[in-house]
CSV table of C-alpha atoms in Angstrom, one decimal:
chain,number,residue,atom,x,y,z
Z,1,MET,CA,-20.5,32.5,-3.3
Z,2,ALA,CA,-19.0,31.9,0.2
Z,3,ASN,CA,-20.6,32.9,3.5
Z,4,TYR,CA,-18.7,34.8,6.1
Z,5,LYS,CA,-19.2,34.6,9.9
Z,6,ILE,CA,-18.7,37.8,11.7
Z,7,THR,CA,-19.5,39.1,15.2
Z,8,VAL,CA,-21.7,42.0,15.9
Z,9,ASP,CA,-18.6,44.1,16.9
Z,10,GLU,CA,-17.0,43.3,13.6
Z,11,ALA,CA,-20.1,44.4,11.7
Z,12,VAL,CA,-20.1,47.7,13.6
Z,13,ALA,CA,-16.3,48.1,12.9
Z,14,LEU,CA,-16.8,47.3,9.2
Z,15,SER,CA,-19.6,49.9,8.9
Z,16,GLY,CA,-17.2,52.7,10.0
Z,17,GLY,CA,-19.6,54.0,12.5
Z,18,GLU,CA,-22.6,54.0,10.2
Z,19,LEU,CA,-24.2,51.2,12.2
Z,20,ASN,CA,-24.2,50.7,16.0
Z,21,LYS,CA,-24.8,47.5,17.9
Z,22,ASP,CA,-28.5,48.2,18.2
Z,23,ASP,CA,-28.7,48.6,14.4
Z,24,VAL,CA,-27.0,45.3,13.9
Z,25,TYR,CA,-29.2,43.5,16.4
Z,26,SER,CA,-32.3,45.0,14.6
Z,27,LEU,CA,-31.0,43.6,11.4
Z,28,ILE,CA,-30.6,40.2,13.1
Z,29,ARG,CA,-34.1,40.3,14.6
Z,30,ALA,CA,-35.8,41.6,11.5
Z,31,ASN,CA,-34.2,39.1,9.1
Z,32,GLU,CA,-35.3,41.4,6.4
Z,33,VAL,CA,-32.8,40.2,3.9
Z,34,PRO,CA,-33.0,36.4,3.8
Z,35,GLY,CA,-29.8,34.6,3.0
Z,36,CYS,CA,-27.7,37.8,3.4
Z,37,ILE,CA,-27.7,38.7,7.1
Z,38,TYR,CA,-29.0,36.5,9.8
Z,39,LYS,CA,-28.3,34.7,13.1
Z,40,LYS,CA,-27.9,31.0,13.3
Z,41,LYS,CA,-31.0,29.8,15.1
Z,42,ASN,CA,-30.7,28.2,18.5
Z,43,GLU,CA,-26.9,28.5,18.7
Z,44,GLU,CA,-26.4,31.7,20.6
Z,45,ASN,CA,-28.6,34.2,22.5
Z,46,GLU,CA,-29.2,37.5,20.8
Z,47,ARG,CA,-26.6,39.5,22.7
Z,48,GLY,CA,-24.0,37.0,21.8
Z,49,ALA,CA,-25.2,36.8,18.2
Z,50,TYR,CA,-23.1,36.7,15.1
Z,51,LEU,CA,-24.0,37.1,11.5
Z,52,ILE,CA,-23.6,34.8,8.5
Z,53,ILE,CA,-23.3,37.1,5.5
Z,54,LYS,CA,-22.7,36.9,1.8
Z,55,ALA,CA,-19.7,38.7,0.3
Z,56,HIS,CA,-21.7,41.6,-1.0
Z,57,TRP,CA,-22.8,42.4,2.6
Z,58,LEU,CA,-19.2,42.8,3.6
Z,59,ASN,CA,-19.0,45.5,0.9
Z,60,PHE,CA,-22.3,47.0,2.1
Z,61,LEU,CA,-21.0,47.2,5.7
Z,62,ALA,CA,-17.7,48.7,4.6
Z,63,GLY,CA,-19.7,51.4,2.7
Z,64,LYS,CA,-18.7,50.2,-0.8
Z,65,SER,CA,-21.7,50.3,-3.1
Z,66,TYR,CA,-22.0,48.7,-6.4
Z,67,LYS,CA,-20.9,51.6,-8.5
Z,68,LYS,CA,-19.9,50.9,-12.1
Z,69,GLU,CA,-18.2,53.3,-14.3
Z,70,LYS,CA,-20.1,54.0,-17.4
Z,71,THR,CA,-18.1,54.5,-20.5
Z,72,SER,CA,-19.3,57.5,-22.4
Z,73,ALA,CA,-18.2,60.7,-24.1
Z,74,THR,CA,-17.6,62.3,-20.8
Z,75,PRO,CA,-15.4,60.3,-18.5
Z,76,ASP,CA,-16.7,61.9,-15.3
Z,77,GLN,CA,-20.2,60.4,-15.6
Z,78,SER,CA,-20.9,57.3,-13.6
Z,79,CYS,CA,-23.8,54.9,-13.3
Z,80,THR,CA,-24.8,53.6,-9.9
Z,81,ASP,CA,-26.2,50.1,-9.8
Z,82,VAL,CA,-27.7,49.4,-6.4
């Protein structure tokens, strides 16, 4: 799966206002999700940081969760796989 390079401003825009710049910087500093959201080391200072993210993080930032429709007797039931 490909990685995508986005700026902090792009991450904020993708989140639709759910995240602000400080939230994104916190994610960069915390590096809580290895391989998904991080800053390239020694390339830019923190305030000029960018993120290298996996495709599913683009969906996360855009507010699209991993919802799958469950086929059952009642079509309005759904199963959320997070």
